[in-house]
Structures are given as C-alpha cells and as structure tokens.
Coordinates of C-alpha atoms in Angstrom, one line a residue:
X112 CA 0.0 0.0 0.0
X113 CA 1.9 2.9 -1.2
X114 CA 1.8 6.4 0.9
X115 CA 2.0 9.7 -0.9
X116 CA 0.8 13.6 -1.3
X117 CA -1.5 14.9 -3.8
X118 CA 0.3 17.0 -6.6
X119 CA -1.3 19.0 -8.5
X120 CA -2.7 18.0 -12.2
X121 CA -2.9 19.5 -15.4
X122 CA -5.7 21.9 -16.4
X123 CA -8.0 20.1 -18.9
X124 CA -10.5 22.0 -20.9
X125 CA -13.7 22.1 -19.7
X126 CA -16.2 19.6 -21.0
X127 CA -19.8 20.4 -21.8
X128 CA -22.4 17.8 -20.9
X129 CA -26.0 17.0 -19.2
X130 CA -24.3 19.0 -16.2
X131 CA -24.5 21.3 -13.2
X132 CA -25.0 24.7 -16.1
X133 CA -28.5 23.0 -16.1
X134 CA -26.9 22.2 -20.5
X135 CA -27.2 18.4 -21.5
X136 CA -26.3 16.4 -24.2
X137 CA -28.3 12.7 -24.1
X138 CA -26.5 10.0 -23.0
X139 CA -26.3 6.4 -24.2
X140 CA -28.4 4.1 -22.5
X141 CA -26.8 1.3 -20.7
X142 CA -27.6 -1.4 -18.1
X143 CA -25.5 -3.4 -15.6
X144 CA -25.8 -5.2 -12.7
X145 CA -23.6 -5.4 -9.4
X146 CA -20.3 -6.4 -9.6
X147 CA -17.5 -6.4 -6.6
X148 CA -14.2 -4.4 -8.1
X149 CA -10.5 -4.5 -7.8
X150 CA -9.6 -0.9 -6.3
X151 CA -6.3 0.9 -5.7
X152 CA -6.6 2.2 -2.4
X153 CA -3.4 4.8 -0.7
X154 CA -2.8 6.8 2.3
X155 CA -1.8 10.1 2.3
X156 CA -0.9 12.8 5.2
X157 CA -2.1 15.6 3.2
X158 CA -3.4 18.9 5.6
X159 CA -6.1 21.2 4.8
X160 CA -5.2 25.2 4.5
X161 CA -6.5 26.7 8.1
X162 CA -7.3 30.3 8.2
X163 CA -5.8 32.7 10.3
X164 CA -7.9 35.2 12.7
X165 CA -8.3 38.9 11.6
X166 CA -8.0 41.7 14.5
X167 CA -11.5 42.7 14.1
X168 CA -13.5 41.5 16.4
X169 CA -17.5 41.4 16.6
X170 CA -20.4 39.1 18.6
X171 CA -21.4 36.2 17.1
X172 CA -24.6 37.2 19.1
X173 CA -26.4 39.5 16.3
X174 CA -28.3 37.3 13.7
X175 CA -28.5 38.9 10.2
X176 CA -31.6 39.5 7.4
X177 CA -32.5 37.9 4.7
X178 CA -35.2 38.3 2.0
X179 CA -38.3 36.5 3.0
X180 CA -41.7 36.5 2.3
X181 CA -44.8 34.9 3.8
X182 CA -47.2 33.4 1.4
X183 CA -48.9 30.8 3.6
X184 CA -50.5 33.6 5.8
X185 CA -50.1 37.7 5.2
X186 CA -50.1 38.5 8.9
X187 CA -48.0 35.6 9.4
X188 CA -44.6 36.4 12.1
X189 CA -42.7 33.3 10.0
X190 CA -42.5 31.3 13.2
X191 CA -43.6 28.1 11.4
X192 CA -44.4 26.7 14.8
X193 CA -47.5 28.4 14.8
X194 CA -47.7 27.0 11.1
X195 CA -47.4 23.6 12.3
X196 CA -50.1 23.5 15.0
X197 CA -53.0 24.3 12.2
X198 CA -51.4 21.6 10.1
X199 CA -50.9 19.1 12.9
X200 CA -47.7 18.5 11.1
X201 CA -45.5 17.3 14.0
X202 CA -41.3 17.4 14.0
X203 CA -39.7 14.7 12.1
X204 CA -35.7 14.6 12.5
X205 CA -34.7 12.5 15.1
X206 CA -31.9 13.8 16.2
X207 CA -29.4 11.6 17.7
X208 CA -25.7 13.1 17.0
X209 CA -24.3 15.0 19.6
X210 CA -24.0 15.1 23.6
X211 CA -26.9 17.7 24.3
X212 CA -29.2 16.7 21.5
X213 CA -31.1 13.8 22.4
X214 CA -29.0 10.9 23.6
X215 CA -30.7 9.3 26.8
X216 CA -28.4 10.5 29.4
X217 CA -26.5 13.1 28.2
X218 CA -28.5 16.2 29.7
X219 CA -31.5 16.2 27.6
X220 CA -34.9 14.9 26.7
X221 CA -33.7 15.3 23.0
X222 CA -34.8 17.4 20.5
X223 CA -32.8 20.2 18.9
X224 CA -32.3 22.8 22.2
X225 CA -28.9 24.4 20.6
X226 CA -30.8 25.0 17.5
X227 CA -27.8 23.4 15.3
X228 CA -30.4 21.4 13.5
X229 CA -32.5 24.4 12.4
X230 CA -30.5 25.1 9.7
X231 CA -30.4 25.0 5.6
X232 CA -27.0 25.5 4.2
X233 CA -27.0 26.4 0.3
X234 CA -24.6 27.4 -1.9
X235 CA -24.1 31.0 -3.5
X236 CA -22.4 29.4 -6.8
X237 CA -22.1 32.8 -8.4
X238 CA -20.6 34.2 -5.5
X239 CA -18.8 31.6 -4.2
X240 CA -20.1 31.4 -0.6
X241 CA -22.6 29.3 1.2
X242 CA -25.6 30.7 3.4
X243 CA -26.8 29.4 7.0
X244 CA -30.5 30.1 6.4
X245 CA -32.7 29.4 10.0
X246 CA -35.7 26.9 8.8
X247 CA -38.5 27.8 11.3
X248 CA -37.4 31.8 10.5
X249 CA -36.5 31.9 7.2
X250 CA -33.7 34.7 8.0
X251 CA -30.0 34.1 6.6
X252 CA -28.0 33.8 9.4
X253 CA -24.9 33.6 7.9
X254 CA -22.9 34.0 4.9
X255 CA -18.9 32.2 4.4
X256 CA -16.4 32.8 1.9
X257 CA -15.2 29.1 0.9
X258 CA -12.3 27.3 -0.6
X259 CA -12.4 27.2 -4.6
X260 CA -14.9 28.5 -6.3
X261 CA -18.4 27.4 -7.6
X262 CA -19.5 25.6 -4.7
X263 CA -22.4 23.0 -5.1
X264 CA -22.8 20.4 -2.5
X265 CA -23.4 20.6 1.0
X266 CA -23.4 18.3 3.4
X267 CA -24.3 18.6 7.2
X268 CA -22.9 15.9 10.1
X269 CA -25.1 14.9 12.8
X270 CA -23.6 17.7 15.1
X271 CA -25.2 20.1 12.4
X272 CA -21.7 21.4 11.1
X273 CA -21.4 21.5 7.0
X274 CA -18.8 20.8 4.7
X275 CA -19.0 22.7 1.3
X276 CA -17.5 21.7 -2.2
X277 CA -16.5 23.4 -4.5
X278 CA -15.7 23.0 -8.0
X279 CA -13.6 24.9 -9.7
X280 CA -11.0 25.8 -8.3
X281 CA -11.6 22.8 -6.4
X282 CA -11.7 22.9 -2.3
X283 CA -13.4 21.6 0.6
X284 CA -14.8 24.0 3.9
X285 CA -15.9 22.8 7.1
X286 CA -17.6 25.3 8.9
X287 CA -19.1 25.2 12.5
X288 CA -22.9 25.4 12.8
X289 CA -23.5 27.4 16.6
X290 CA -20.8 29.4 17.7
X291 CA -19.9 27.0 20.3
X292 CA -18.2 24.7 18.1
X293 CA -15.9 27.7 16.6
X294 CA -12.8 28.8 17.3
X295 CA -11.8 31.5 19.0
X296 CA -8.3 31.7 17.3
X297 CA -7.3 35.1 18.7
X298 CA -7.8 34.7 22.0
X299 CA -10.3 37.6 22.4
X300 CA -13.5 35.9 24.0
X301 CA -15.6 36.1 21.1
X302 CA -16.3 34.1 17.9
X303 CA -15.5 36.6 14.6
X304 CA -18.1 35.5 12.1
X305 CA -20.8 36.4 9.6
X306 CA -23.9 37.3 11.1
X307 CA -25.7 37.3 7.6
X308 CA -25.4 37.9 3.5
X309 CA -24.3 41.6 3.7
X310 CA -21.7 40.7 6.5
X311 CA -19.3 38.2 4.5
X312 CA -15.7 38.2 6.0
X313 CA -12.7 37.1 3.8
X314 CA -11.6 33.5 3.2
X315 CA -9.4 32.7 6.6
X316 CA -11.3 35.2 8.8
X317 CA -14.1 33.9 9.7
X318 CA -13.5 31.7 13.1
X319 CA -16.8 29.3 12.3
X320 CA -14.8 28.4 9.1
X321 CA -12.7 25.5 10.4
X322 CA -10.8 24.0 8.2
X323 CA -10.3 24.2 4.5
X324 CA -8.7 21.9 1.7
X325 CA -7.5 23.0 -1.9
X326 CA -8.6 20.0 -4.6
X327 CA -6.1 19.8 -7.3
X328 CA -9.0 19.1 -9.7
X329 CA -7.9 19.8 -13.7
X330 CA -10.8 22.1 -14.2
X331 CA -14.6 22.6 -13.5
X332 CA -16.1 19.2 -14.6
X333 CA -13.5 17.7 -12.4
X334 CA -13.8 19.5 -9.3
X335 CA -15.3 17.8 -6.0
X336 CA -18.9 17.1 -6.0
X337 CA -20.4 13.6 -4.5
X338 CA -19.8 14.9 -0.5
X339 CA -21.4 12.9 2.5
X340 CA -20.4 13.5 6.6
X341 CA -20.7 9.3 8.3
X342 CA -22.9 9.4 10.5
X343 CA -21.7 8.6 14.6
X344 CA -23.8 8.6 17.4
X345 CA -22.7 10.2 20.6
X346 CA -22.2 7.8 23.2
X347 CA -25.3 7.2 25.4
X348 CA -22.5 5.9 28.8
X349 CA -19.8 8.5 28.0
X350 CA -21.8 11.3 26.2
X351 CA -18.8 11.6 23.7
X352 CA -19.6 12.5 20.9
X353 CA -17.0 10.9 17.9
X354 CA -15.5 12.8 15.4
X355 CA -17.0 11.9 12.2
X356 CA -15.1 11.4 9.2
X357 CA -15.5 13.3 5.5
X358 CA -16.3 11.8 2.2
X359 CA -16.0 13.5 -1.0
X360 CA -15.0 12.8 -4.9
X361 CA -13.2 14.6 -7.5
X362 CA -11.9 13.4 -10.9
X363 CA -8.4 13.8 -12.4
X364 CA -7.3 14.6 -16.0
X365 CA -7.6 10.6 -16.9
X366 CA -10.8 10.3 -15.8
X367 CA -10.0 8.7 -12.8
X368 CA -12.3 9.2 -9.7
X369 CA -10.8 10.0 -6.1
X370 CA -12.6 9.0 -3.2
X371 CA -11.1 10.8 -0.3
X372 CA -12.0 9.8 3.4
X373 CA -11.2 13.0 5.6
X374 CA -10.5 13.7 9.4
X375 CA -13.4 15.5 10.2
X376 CA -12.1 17.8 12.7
X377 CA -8.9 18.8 11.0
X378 CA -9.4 17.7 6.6
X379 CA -6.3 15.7 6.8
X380 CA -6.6 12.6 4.3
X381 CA -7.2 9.7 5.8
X382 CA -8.0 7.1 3.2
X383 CA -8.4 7.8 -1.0
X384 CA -9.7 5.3 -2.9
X385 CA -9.4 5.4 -7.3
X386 CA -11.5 4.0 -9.8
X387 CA -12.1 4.4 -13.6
X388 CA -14.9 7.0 -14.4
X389 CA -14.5 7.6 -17.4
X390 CA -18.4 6.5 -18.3
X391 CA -19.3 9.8 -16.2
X392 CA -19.9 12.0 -19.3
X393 CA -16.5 14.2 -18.3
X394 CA -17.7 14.7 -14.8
X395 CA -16.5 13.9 -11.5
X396 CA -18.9 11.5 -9.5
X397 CA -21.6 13.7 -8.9
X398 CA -24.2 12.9 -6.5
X399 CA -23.3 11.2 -3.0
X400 CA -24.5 9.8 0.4
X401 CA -23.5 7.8 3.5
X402 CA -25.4 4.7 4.6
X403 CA -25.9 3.7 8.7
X404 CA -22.5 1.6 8.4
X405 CA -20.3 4.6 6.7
X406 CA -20.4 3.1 3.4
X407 CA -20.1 5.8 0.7
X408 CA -22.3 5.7 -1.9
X409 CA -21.8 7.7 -5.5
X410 CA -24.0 8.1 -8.5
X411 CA -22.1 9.8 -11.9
X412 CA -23.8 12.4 -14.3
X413 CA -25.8 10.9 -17.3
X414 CA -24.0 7.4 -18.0
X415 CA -22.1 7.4 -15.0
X416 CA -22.1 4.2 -12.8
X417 CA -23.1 4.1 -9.1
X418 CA -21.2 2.4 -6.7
X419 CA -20.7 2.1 -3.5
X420 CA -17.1 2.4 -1.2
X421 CA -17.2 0.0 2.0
X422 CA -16.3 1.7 5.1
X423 CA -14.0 -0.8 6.3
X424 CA -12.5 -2.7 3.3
X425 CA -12.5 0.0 1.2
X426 CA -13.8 -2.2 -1.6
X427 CA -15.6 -1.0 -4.9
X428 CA -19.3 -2.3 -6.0
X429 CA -20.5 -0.9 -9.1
X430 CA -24.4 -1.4 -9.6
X431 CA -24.1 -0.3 -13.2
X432 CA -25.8 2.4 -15.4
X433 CA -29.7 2.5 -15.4
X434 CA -31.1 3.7 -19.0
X435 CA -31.7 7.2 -18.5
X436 CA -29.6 10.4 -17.3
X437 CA -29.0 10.6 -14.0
X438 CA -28.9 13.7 -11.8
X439 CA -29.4 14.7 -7.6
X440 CA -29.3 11.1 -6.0
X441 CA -30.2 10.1 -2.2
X442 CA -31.1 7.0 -0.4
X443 CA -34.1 5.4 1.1
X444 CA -35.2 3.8 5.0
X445 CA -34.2 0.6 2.5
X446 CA -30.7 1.7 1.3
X447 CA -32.1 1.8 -2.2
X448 CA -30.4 4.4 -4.5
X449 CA -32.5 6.8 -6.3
X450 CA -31.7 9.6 -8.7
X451 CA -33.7 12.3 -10.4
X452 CA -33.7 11.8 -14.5
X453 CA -31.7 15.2 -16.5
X454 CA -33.1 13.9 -19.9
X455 CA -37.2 12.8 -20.2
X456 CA -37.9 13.7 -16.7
X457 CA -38.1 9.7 -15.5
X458 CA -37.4 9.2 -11.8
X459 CA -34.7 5.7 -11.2
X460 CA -34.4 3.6 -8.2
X461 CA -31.6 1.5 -7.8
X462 CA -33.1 -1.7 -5.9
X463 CA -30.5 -3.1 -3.3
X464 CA -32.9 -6.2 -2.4
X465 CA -33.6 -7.3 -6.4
X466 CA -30.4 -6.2 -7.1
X467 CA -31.4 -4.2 -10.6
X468 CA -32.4 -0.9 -11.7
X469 CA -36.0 0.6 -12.0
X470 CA -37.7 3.4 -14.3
X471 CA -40.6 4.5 -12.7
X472 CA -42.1 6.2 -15.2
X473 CA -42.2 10.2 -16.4
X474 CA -42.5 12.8 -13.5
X475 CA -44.3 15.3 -15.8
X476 CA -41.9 17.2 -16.9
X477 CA -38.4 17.0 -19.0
X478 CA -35.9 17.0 -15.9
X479 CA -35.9 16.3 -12.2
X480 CA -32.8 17.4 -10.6
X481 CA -32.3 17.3 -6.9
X482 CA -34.2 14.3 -4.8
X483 CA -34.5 13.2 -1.0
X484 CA -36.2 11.0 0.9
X485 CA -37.8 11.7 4.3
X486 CA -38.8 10.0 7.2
X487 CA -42.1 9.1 6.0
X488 CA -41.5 7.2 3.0
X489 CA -41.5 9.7 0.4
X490 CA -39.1 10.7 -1.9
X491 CA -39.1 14.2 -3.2
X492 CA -37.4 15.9 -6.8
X493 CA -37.4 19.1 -8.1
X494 CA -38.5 19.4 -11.7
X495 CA -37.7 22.1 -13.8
X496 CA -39.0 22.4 -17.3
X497 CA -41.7 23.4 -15.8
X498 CA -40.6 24.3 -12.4
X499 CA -42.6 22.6 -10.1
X500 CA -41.9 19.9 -6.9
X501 CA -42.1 15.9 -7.5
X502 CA -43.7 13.4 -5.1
X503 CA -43.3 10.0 -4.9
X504 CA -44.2 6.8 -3.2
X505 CA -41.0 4.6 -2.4
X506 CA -42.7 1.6 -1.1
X507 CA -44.9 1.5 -4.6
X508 CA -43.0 3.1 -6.8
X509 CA -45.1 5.5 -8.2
X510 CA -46.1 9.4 -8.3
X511 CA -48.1 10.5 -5.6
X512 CA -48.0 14.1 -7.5
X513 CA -45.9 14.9 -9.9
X514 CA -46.6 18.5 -10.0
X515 CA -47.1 20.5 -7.1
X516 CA -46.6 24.5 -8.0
X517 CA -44.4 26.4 -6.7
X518 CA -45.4 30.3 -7.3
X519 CA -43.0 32.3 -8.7
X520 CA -40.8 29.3 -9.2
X521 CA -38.2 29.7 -12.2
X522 CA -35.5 26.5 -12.1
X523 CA -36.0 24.6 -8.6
X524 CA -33.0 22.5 -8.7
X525 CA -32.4 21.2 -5.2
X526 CA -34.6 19.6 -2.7
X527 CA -33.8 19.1 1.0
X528 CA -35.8 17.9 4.1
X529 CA -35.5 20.1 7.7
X530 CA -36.0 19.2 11.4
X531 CA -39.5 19.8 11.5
X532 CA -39.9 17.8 8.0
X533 CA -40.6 20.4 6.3
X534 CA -39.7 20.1 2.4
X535 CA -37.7 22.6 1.0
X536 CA -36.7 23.1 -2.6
X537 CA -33.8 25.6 -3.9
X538 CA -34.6 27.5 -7.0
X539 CA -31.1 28.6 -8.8
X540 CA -33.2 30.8 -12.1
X541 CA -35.0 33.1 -9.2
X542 CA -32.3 32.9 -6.7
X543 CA -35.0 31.7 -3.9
X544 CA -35.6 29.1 -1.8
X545 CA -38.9 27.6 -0.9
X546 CA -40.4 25.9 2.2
X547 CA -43.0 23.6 1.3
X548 CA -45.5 21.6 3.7
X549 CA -45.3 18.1 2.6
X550 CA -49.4 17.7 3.7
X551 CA -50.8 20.2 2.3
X552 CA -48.2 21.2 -0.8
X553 CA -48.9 25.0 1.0
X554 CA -45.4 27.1 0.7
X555 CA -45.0 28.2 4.0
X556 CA -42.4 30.7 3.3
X557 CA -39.9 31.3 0.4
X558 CA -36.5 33.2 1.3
X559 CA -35.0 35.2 -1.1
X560 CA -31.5 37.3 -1.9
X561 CA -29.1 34.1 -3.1
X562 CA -27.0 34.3 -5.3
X563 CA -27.1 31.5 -8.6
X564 CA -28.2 28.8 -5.3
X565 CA -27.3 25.7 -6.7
X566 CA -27.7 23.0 -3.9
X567 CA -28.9 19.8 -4.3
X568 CA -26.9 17.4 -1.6
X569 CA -27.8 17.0 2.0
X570 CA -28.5 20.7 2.8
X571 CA -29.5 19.7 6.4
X572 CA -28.4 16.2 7.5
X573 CA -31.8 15.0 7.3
X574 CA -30.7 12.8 4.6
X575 CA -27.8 11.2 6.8
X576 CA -30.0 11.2 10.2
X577 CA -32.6 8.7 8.3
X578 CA -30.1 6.5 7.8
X579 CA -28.1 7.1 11.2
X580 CA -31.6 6.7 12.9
X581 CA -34.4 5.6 10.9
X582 CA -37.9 5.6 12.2
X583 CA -39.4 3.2 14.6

C-alpha cells in the first residue's frame, strides 16, 4: 500500500455535458448489474489550509436578514411553529448526534435545544459562498467565503456542522454550525463570524470556518462534487460524541475518480480510494450519500455508474448504469439508490434487495434534478421544465404528484428535508428558496436574496439522520 501527497494535475478544458450549467447532451443508454471491483486504495498525510484570525473583532450574538416572504398567511410572524399546529404537522428529525441533543443521558430529553439542527445551508455558486438560512425563521444567518470556487454540495454531520464543495478551483470547507463549536483563534473571548449575507468576511477570517482543503482538480467538470459526513452517534454511557469522518469525490485529468476519506475535525486525508470514471460523461462522480454503516455511496452524471465504497474494506461495487440520465441522488429507510432523470424527466431507483435498476415512469416534466427521501416514506425531486416539486411513493413506486406548484418558481434545482420535516426546494433561475409543507403542498415561506443557489446534496443532514436513525 503505497503512501503519498496529492500534486497537483494538469488543467484540462472544460467539458460540456447533461451537467451542473443545467446544458445536457443525451446520454447512451446502458444497463448493468452489481459487480465487486478491484480498487487501488493509498494513504496520504495531506493537511487542509487553516485560516488565520483577523484583528476585528464582533459578537457572534447579532443574527443577520435575509429576504423573506410569507405566502402561507399575510399577517404571518414566519414562526412556522405556529404554522405547524393548524397543520398538525409534527417534528420529524430525530436527532441523535451530539452530547446535548437527544442521547438518553447526556443532559436532555432530545430534540434540537442548541438549534444546530434548524439550519439550511445552500450554496451562492455565483458568488462563491454558502448561506446558513434558520428553517422555522427563514432569516440568513450567515454568509462564508469558501475554498475554490463554484460551490455546489453541501453536506451537514449529525452535530449540524457542514462541509461545502467546490468546484472549480476545487476545495473543501468545514464550517461550524452554533458558535460553540468555533474557534476562537485570537484569543479575544468572542467568535469573529458572519452574522448574515451583507456581512461576509474574507476566506481565513471567519472563526466558524474551520478547516479548509484546496482540490487539485484539472478544471470545473472535475472538481469535488459527491460529499457525504458518516454518520456517529454520541455515546449514550460517556456522552462523547465521535469525530465523524468526510467523504468526498473529485476526478483527475484521466478520468480517474478520487474518493477521499477525511478527518473531520482537522481535513487531513485519511484514506483515498481510485476508480475508472470515465463512463461519467467528463464529470466527477456527482451525486453522494453515507449509509448507517459509513459506506459511501456515488451516482455519476448521465452514463455514469453508481457504486458504493465500504467503510471498512475499502472495496468497490459498481451497480451499473440504469437507462436514463442521471442527476441529484439520495437513499431510502431501504438503502435503495434513487436519482432524479436530466433527460425525459423519468425518476430511477436502484433496488438493493432485487439487485437491478427501476424506471418508474415520467415525473411530468423533461428533468428532475435534486431528490431526497424523508422520514415518512417519500421521496421528493425538483422538476424544472416546468418548475414545479415531485412526489413519490417509495414503497410502490409511483407518483403521488408529480406536480405541485411552486409560485414564482423559475428553475427549482435542489430539494432538501428540515428538522420539523418540512420540504424545501432551492430554486437557482430566481435565486429563492422555498419551504413547502409536505401535507398540504402549501409554501409556507420562500426566502430570497441568493445568489445562482445551486444546492442539491444534504443541505440539512436529514438525509444522513434517516439512515443514522431511521424511524421506529
């Protein structure tokens, strides 16, 4: 097993496919079935880039604005709570992840009391920042310079701290969710950070950024995308809670995927494991999640494969190519893999138990991009052309509605789940995001002022929790 340090690679011109511009070109139809793969599998001792403390100094205490709207109720105060008791629509995220959020023991009843669950976390592509946008408020929070530019995926551990990627230049950010997992890195008492979009500090200034890691990706179509925390419990005898590990994927100028295991508390490389990609249409292994045992699973662009990365041995499955264009991927209560359809609008399941690929049929439209799946057995997309929000049935397979409206929707592109299990989908055309109540289809409140949001990963780590603790 050889032990070495990333170098960088040499820039590559940029491909054009079915990708993250929202362009595609159709893909040829495949099939496959799984099939256990040699790997080549190193070590490395690369670092991440920390970021030093500026001398200004501020409270972390003020909380910033953002632009949002109330359409479920005009003399609404956007305290969804309130929202919630008409609906009867009770809180859905078990949360399970930390010391003082619901481990039996640990100095709680459970629940969310530090609020480090109550949080969406979507990239500003254009801008190259990601925001911290309170779910039961709607106000932005916080805005963060990352590493790279183009961010796209975020992905949020079950002690509610993200990790951004970003594609080109390609880099990785952790950044702390509550200011009590910052650092104070000047000594002064207080936590220097953003308190919303018009108070962005520079790249290594912010002390809720935490780490950050430069990707020597060739070029944008290369750059990391597929990102997904493990998911650790704290301990119920100890209350410790365990430093969960990073995965992520990036592609290198021969079309070779890296699958790179990271400390999460510093970004230092633990494993990286490399396998052919060059089915994936030019792109690096686009959509990604983590399963209950760590396993990483990754779904390519258009005729991509999807396989999965065992947590312990490291080895490769490859469940093939269904016949369609892939796009935003998640996994069900069951494990199965499912991924929104870029060409025709068709909705795929990957079924672990049958061990075969499903087309479920046309979702009403000519793409779904982003999916999830919730707590309740539903999995969600968001369709554009024409813009609208996509529900399914996993246990039958089928559309519950394929079109639910979304007002003054323009190109909904990611779709995410929040602690109260609440839908909400992230519009990149209007530079919005929406809240959606998944009874009643109402939008309970839309926030505005992003900047190109294109998000379609984990945004909240309800995606990882249903996995980490799935529903009685």
């Amino acid at each position: 097993m050889s032990v070495f340090r990333l170098a960088p690679l040499p820039v590559i011109a940029l491909l054009v496919a079915c990708g993250d511009s929202g362009r595609e070109t159709a893909g040829q139809d495949a099939s496959g079935s799984p099939s256990p793969t040699s790997i080549s599998v190193s070590l490395s001792d690369s670092t991440p880039t920390d970021g030093s403390a500026s001398e200004a100094i501020t409270s972390a205490a003020a909380t910033g604005t953002g632009g949002v709207s109330d359409s479920h109720n005009s003399d609404s105060t956007n305290d969804p709570s309130a929202v919630s008791a008409e609906t009867g629509h009770a809180p859905k995220f078990d949360v399970g992840g930390g010391a003082d959020i619901g481990e039996p023991g640990c100095g709680d009843s459970g629940g969310d009391p530090d609020g480090m669950f109550s949080y969406i976390w979507i990239a500003n592509s254009g801008e190259g920042t990601v925001s911290k946008i309170n779910t039961k408020t709607g106000v932005e929070e916080g805005r963060y310079r990352v590493e790279g530019g183009s961010p796209s995926r975020t992905s949020v551990n079950l002690q509610g701290d993200v990790a951004v990627s970003a594609r080109d230049p390609g880099g990785v950010t952790k950044i702390g969710a509550v200011p009590s997992h910052c650092v104070d890195k000047n000594g002064d008492g207080m936590i220097f950070t953003s308190t919303g979009p018009a108070d962005i500090k520079n790249l290594g200034e912010d002390e809720c950024v935490l780490w950050t890691k430069p990707i020597p990706s060739p070029g944008y179509t290369y750059g990391p995308r597929a990102t997904a925390w493990e998911g650790l419990k704290t301990d119920p005898n100890t209350c410790v809670a365990p430093n969960p590990r990073l995965w992520f994927a990036w592609m290198d100028g021969n079309f070779t995927a890296h699958f790179m295991r990271v400390d999460g508390a510093t970004g230092a490389t633990i494993d990286e494991v490399m396998y052919p990609w060059s089915t994936g249409d030019g792109y690096a292994p686009y959509g990604g999640a983590v399963n209950a045992a760590g396993d990483f699973f990754a779904t390519g662009l258009n005729n991509g494969p999807a396989v999965k990365i065992d947590a312990v041995s490291l080895q490769v499955t490859d469940y093939g190519i269904p016949a369609g264009c892939k796009y935003g991927m998640s996994l069900d209560i069951n494990g199965n893999i499912w991924n929104g359809g870029c060409i025709g609008g068709n909705v795929y399941v990957y079924d672990m138990q049958l061990g075969q690929w499903q087309d479920i049929g046309n979702a009403a439209g000519s793409r779904v991009n982003g999916v999830m799946a919730d707590r309740d057995g539903n999995v969600w997309g968001a369709g554009s052309d024409p813009c609208r929000l996509v529900h399914v049935d996993a246990a039958t397979r089928t559309f519950v509605n394929p079109s639910i409206p979304l007002p003054g929707c323009s190109q909904p592109w990611g779709v995410s789940i929040d602690v109260d299990g609440f839908v909400w989908v992230v519009d990149m055309g209007a530079n919005m995001a929406f809240k959606v109540n998944p009874d009643t289809y109402q939008v309970e409140l839309t926030v505005g002022g992003l900047v190109n949001p294109y998000t379609y990963s984990d945004m909240t780590g309800a995606g990882l929790n249903l996995q980490v603790n799935p529903p009685n």
